[in-house]
Short mmCIF file of C-alpha atoms in Angstrom, two decimals:
data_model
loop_
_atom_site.label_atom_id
_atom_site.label_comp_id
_atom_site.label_asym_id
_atom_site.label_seq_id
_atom_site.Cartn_x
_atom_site.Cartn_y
_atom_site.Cartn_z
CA UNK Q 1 -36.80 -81.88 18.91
CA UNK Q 2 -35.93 -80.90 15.26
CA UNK Q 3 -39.14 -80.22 12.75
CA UNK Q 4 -38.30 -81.09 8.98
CA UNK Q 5 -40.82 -80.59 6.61
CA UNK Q 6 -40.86 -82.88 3.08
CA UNK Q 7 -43.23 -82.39 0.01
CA UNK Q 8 -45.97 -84.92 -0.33
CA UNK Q 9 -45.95 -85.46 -4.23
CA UNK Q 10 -49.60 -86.57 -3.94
CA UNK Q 11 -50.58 -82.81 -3.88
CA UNK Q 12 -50.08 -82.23 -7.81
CA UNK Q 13 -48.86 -79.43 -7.23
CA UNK Q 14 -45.70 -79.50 -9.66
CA UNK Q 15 -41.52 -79.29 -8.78
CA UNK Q 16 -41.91 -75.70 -8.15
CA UNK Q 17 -45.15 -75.59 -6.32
CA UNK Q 18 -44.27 -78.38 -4.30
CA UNK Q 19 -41.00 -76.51 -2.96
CA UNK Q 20 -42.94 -73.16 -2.61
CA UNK Q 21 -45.55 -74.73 -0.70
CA UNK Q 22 -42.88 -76.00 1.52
CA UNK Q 23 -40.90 -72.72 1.88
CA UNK Q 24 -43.92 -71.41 2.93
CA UNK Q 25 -45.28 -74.14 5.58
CA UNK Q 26 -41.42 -73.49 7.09
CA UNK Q 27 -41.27 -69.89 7.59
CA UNK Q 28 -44.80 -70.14 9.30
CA UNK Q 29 -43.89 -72.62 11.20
CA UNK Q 30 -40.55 -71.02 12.10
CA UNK Q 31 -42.40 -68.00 12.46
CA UNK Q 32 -44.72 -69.49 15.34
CA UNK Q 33 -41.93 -71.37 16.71
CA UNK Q 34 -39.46 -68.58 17.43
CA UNK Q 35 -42.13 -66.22 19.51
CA UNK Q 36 -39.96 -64.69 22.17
CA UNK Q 37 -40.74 -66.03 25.83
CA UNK Q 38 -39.76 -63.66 29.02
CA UNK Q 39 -36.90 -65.80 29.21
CA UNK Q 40 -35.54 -65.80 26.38
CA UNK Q 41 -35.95 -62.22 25.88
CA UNK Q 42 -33.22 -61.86 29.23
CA UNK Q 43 -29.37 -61.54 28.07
CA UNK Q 44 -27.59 -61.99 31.33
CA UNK Q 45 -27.45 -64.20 33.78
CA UNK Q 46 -28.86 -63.94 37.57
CA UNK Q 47 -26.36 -63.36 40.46
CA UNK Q 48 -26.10 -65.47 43.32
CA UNK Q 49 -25.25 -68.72 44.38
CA UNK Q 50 -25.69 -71.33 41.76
CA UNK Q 51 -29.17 -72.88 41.53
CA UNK Q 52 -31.08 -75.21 39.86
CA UNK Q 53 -35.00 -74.05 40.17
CA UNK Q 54 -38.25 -76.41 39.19
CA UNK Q 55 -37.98 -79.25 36.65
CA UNK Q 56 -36.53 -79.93 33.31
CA UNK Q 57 -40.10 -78.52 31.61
CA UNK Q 58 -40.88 -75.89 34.16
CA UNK Q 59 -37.36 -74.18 35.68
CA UNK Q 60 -35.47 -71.82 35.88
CA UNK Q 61 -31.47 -71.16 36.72
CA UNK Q 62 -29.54 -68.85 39.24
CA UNK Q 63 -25.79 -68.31 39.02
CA UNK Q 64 -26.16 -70.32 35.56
CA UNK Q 65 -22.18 -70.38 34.43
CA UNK Q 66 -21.18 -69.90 30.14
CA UNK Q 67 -19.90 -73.07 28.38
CA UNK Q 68 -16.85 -71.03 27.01
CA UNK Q 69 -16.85 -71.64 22.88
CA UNK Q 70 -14.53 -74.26 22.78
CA UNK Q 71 -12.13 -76.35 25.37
CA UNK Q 72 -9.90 -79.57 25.23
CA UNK Q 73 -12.32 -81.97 23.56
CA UNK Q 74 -15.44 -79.86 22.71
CA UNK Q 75 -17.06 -77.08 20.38
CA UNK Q 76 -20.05 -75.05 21.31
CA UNK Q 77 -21.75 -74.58 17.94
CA UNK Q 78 -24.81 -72.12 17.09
CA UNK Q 79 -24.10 -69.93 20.12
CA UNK Q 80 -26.24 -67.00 18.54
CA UNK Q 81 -28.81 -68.85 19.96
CA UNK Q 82 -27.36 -67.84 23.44
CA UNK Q 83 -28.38 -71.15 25.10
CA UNK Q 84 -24.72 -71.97 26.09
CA UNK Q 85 -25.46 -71.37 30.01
CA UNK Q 86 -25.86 -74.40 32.68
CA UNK Q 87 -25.21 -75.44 36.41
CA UNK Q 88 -21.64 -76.04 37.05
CA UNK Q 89 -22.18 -79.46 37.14
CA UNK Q 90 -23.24 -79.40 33.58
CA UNK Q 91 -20.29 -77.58 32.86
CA UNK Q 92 -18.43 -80.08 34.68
CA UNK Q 93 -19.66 -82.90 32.80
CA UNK Q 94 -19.09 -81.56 29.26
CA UNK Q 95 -15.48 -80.89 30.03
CA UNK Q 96 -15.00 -83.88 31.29
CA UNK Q 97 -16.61 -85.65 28.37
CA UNK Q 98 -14.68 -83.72 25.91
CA UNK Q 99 -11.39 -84.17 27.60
CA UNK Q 100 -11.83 -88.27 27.32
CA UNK Q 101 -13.13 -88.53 23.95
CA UNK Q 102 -10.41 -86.21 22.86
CA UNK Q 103 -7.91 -88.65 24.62
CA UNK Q 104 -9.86 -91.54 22.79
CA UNK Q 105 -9.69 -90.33 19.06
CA UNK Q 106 -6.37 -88.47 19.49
CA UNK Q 107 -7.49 -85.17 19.27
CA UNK Q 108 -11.48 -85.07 18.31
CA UNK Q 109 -14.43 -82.90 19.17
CA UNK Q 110 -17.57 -83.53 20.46
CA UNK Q 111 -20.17 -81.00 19.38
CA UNK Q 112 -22.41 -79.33 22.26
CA UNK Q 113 -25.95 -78.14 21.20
CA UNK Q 114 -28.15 -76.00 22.79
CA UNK Q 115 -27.87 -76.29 27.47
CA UNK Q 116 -30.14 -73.29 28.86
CA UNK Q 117 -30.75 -69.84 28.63
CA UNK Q 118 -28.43 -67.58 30.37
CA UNK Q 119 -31.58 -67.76 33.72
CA UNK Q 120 -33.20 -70.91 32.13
CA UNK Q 121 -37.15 -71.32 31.60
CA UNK Q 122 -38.61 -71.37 28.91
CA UNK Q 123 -37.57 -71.30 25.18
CA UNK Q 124 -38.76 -69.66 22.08
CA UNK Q 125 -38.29 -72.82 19.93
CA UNK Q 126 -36.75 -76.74 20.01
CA UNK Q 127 -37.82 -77.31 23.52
CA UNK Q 128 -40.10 -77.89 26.44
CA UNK Q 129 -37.10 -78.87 28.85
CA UNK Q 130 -34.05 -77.74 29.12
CA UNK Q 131 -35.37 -75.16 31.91
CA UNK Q 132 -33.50 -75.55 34.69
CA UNK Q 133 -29.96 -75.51 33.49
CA UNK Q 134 -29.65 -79.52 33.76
CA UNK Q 135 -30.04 -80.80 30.46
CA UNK Q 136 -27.50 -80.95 27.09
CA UNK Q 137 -27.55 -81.81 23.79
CA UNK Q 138 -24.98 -84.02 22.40
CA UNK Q 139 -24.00 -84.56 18.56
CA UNK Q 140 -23.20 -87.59 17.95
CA UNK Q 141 -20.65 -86.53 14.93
CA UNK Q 142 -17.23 -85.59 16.41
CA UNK Q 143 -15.54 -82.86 14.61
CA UNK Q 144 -12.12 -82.18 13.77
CA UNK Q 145 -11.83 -78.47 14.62
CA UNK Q 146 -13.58 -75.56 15.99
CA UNK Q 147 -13.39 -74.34 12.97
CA UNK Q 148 -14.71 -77.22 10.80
CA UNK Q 149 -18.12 -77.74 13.46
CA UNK Q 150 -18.72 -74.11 13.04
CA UNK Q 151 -18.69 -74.09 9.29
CA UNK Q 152 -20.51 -77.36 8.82
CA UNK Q 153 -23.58 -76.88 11.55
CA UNK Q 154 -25.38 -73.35 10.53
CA UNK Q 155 -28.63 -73.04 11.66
CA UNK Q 156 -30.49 -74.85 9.24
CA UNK Q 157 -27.97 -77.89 8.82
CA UNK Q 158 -27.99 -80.72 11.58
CA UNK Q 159 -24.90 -83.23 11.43
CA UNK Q 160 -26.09 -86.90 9.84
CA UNK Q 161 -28.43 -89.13 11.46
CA UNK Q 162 -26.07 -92.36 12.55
CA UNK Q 163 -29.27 -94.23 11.90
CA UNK Q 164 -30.14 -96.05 8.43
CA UNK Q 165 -32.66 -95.84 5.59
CA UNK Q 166 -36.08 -96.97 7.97
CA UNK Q 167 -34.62 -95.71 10.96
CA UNK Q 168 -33.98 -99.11 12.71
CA UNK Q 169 -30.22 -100.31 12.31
CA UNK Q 170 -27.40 -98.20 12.79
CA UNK Q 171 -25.97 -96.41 9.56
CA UNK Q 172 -21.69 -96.74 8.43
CA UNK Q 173 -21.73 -93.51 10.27
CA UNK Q 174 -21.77 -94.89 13.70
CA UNK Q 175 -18.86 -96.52 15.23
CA UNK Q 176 -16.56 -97.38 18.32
CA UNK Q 177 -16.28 -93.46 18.97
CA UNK Q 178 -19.89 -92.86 19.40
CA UNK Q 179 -20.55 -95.63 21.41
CA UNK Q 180 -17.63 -94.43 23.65
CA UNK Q 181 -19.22 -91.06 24.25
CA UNK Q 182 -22.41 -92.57 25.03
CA UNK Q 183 -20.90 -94.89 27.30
CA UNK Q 184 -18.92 -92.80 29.03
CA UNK Q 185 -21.73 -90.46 29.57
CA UNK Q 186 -23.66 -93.06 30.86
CA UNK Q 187 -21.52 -93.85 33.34
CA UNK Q 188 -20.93 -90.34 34.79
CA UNK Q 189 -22.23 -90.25 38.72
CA UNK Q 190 -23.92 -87.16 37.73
CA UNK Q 191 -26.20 -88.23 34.99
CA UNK Q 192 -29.75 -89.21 35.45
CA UNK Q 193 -30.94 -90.38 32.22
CA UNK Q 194 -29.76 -90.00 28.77
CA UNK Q 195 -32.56 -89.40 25.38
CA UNK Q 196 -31.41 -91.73 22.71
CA UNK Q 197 -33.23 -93.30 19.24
CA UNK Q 198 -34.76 -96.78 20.18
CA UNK Q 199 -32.27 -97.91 17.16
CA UNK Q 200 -29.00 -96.81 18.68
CA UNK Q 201 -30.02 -98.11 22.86
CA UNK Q 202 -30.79 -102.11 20.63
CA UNK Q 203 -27.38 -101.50 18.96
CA UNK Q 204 -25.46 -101.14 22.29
CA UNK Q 205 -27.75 -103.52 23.98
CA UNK Q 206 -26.89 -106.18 21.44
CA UNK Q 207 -22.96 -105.36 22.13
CA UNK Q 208 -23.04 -105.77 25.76
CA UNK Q 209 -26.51 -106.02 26.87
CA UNK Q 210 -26.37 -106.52 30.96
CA UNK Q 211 -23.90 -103.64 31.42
CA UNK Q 212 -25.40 -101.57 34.12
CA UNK Q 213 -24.83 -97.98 32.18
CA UNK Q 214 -27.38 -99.32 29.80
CA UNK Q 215 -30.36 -98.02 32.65
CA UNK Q 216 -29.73 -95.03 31.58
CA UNK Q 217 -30.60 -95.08 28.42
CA UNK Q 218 -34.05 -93.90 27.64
CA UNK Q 219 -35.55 -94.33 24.18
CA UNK Q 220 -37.12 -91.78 22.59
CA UNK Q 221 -38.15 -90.67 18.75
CA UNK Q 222 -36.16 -88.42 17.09
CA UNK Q 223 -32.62 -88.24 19.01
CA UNK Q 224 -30.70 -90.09 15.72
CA UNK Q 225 -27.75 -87.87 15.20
CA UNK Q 226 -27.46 -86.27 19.03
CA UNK Q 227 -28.11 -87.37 22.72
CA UNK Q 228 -29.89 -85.63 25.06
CA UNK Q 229 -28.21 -85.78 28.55
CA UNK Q 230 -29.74 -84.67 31.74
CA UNK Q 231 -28.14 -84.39 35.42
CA UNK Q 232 -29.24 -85.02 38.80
CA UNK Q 233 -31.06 -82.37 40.80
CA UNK Q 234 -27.73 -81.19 42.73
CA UNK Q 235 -27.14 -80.91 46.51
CA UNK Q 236 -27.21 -76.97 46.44
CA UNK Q 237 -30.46 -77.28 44.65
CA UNK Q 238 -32.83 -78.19 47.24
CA UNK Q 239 -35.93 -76.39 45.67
CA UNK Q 240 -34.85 -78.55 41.96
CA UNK Q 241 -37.42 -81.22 40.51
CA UNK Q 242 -36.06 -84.58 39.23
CA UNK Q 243 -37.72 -87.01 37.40
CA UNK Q 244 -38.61 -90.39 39.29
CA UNK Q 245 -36.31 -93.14 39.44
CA UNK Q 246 -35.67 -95.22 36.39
CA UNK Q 247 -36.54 -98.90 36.83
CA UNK Q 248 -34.20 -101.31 37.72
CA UNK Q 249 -32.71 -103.84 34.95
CA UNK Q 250 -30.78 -102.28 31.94
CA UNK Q 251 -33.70 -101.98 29.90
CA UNK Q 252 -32.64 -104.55 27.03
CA UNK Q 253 -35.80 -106.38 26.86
CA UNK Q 254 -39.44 -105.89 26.44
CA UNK Q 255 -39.25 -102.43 27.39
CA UNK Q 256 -37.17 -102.09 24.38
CA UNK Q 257 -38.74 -103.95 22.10
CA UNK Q 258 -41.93 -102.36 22.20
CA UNK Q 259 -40.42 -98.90 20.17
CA UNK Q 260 -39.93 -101.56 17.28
CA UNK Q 261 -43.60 -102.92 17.69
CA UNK Q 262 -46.72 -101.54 15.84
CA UNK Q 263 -48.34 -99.98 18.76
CA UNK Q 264 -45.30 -97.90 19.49
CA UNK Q 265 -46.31 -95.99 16.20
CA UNK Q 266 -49.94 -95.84 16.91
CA UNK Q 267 -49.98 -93.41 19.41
CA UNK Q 268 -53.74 -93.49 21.71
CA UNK Q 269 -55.31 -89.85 21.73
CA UNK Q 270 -55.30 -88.68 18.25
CA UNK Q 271 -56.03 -84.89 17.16
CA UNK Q 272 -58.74 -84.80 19.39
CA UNK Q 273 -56.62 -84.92 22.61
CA UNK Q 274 -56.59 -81.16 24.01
CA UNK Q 275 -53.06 -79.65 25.15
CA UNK Q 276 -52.61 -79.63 28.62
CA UNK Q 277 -52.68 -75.95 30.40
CA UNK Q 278 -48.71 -75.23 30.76
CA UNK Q 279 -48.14 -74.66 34.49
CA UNK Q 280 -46.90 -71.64 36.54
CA UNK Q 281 -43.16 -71.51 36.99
CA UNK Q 282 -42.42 -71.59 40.54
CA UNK Q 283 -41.96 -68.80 42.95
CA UNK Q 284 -38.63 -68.14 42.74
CA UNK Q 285 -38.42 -68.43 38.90
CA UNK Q 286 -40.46 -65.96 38.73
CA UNK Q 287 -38.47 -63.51 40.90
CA UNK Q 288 -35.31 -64.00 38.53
CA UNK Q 289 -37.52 -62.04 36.03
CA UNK Q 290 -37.43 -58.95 37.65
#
């Protein structure tokens, strides 16, 4: 989840106290989002078989393997981050994603965001999953080079929504290559479920909208200009935590059509609602900590 803050003009505050304001509601925020966790605090990975520990939102990750920098059809951007580490099967996937796409577009990139930390858990900022060395962030963008992804994604630049002015149509940015990579993640046998705008999931669901792949496809705010793509708990995982089985049908309908309704953006709750206690890591997560 990315936070971007905008000045609200109704404050009267002027040009220049409008963009202070602002500078100043993003460095506290920053500030309170980038408080280091025990996890994120570790530098190495753990030895030992590889291991996928807990849930997406409460893991961990043994024998976690690096996503090297770059590879035939891929660029790891904004590795000072150092979430670059996942389960080989994660691994697995993103090579094998990058080495079709770049056999699609003749030569392109796809851009890999943040995986897990080098033992999972818990992260300082962007997320409450990507824990247990499962999950993946996708840009949507393809790239040209290494060079050119590193260059144009610093830390406070995201690549382009593909989405258009109210968020509900797809923009010129989108095409036949990013509905390839979805596609084609989709269809992987080890992918669970993939994140993706309400907007983009009625786009492809308009194109071809019984194809089976489609299942997979799980709307969700925000997700515009990347995919997030989790895995299924793994055979030599037996103590890992998957989500429950997505409902059959390709999710084209109703299901969809409620993200475009009023109630979707009237979420029940409110302020009021208290934050739920967040729960113990399990036993063996915490052992990776010592």
């Amino acid at each position: 989840m990315l936070v971007r803050w905008a000045p609200d003009p109704s404050r009267g505050l002027g040009i220049m106290g409008a963009v202070f304001a602002g500078l100043l509601s993003m460095l506290v925020l920053e500030t309170s989002l980038a408080a280091e966790t025990p996890w994120s605090q570790v530098k190495t990975t753990a030895t030992g078989r590889v291991e996928s520990i807990g849930g997406p939102s409460n893991g961990c990750l043994r024998g976690a393997l690096a996503l090297p920098p770059n590879g035939e059809g891929f660029v790891s951007i904004r590795r000072h981050r150092n979430r670059y580490y996942g389960h080989v099967k994660t691994i697995g996937l993103i090579e094998a994603l990058g080495a079709a796409v770049s056999e699609h577009t003749g030569g392109r990139l796809i851009m890999i965001g943040d995986l897990a930390q080098p033992r999972g858990g818990r992260m300082s900022s962007s997320h409450v999953s990507h824990q247990n060395g499962l999950d993946v962030d996708i840009w949507l963008t393809l790239a040209d080079s290494p060079r050119q992804a590193w260059q144009d994604t610093p830390e406070a630049r995201d690549p382009p929504s593909l989405l258009g002015k109210h968020g509900l149509q797809p923009s010129q940015a989108w095409g036949a290559d990013q509905a390839f990579l979805i596609k084609r993640a989709a269809e992987h046998p080890d992918v669970d479920r993939i994140l993706v705008n309400p907007g983009i999931k009625r786009a492809l669901c308009r194109s071809d909208p019984d194809a089976p792949w489609l299942r997979k496809l799980r709307p969700w705010w925000g997700h515009d200009a990347h995919m997030h793509v989790r895995l299924k708990c793994p055979t030599d995982s037996p103590s890992c935590q998957g989500q429950a089985p997505i409902a059959r049908g390709s999710g084209c309908g109703s299901e969809l059509a409620w993200w475009f309704s009023p109630q979707s953006r009237s979420p029940s709750g409110g302020s009021s609602a208290k934050a739920k206690p967040r729960p113990q890591p399990p036993a063996a997560c915490l052992s990776l900590l010592k």
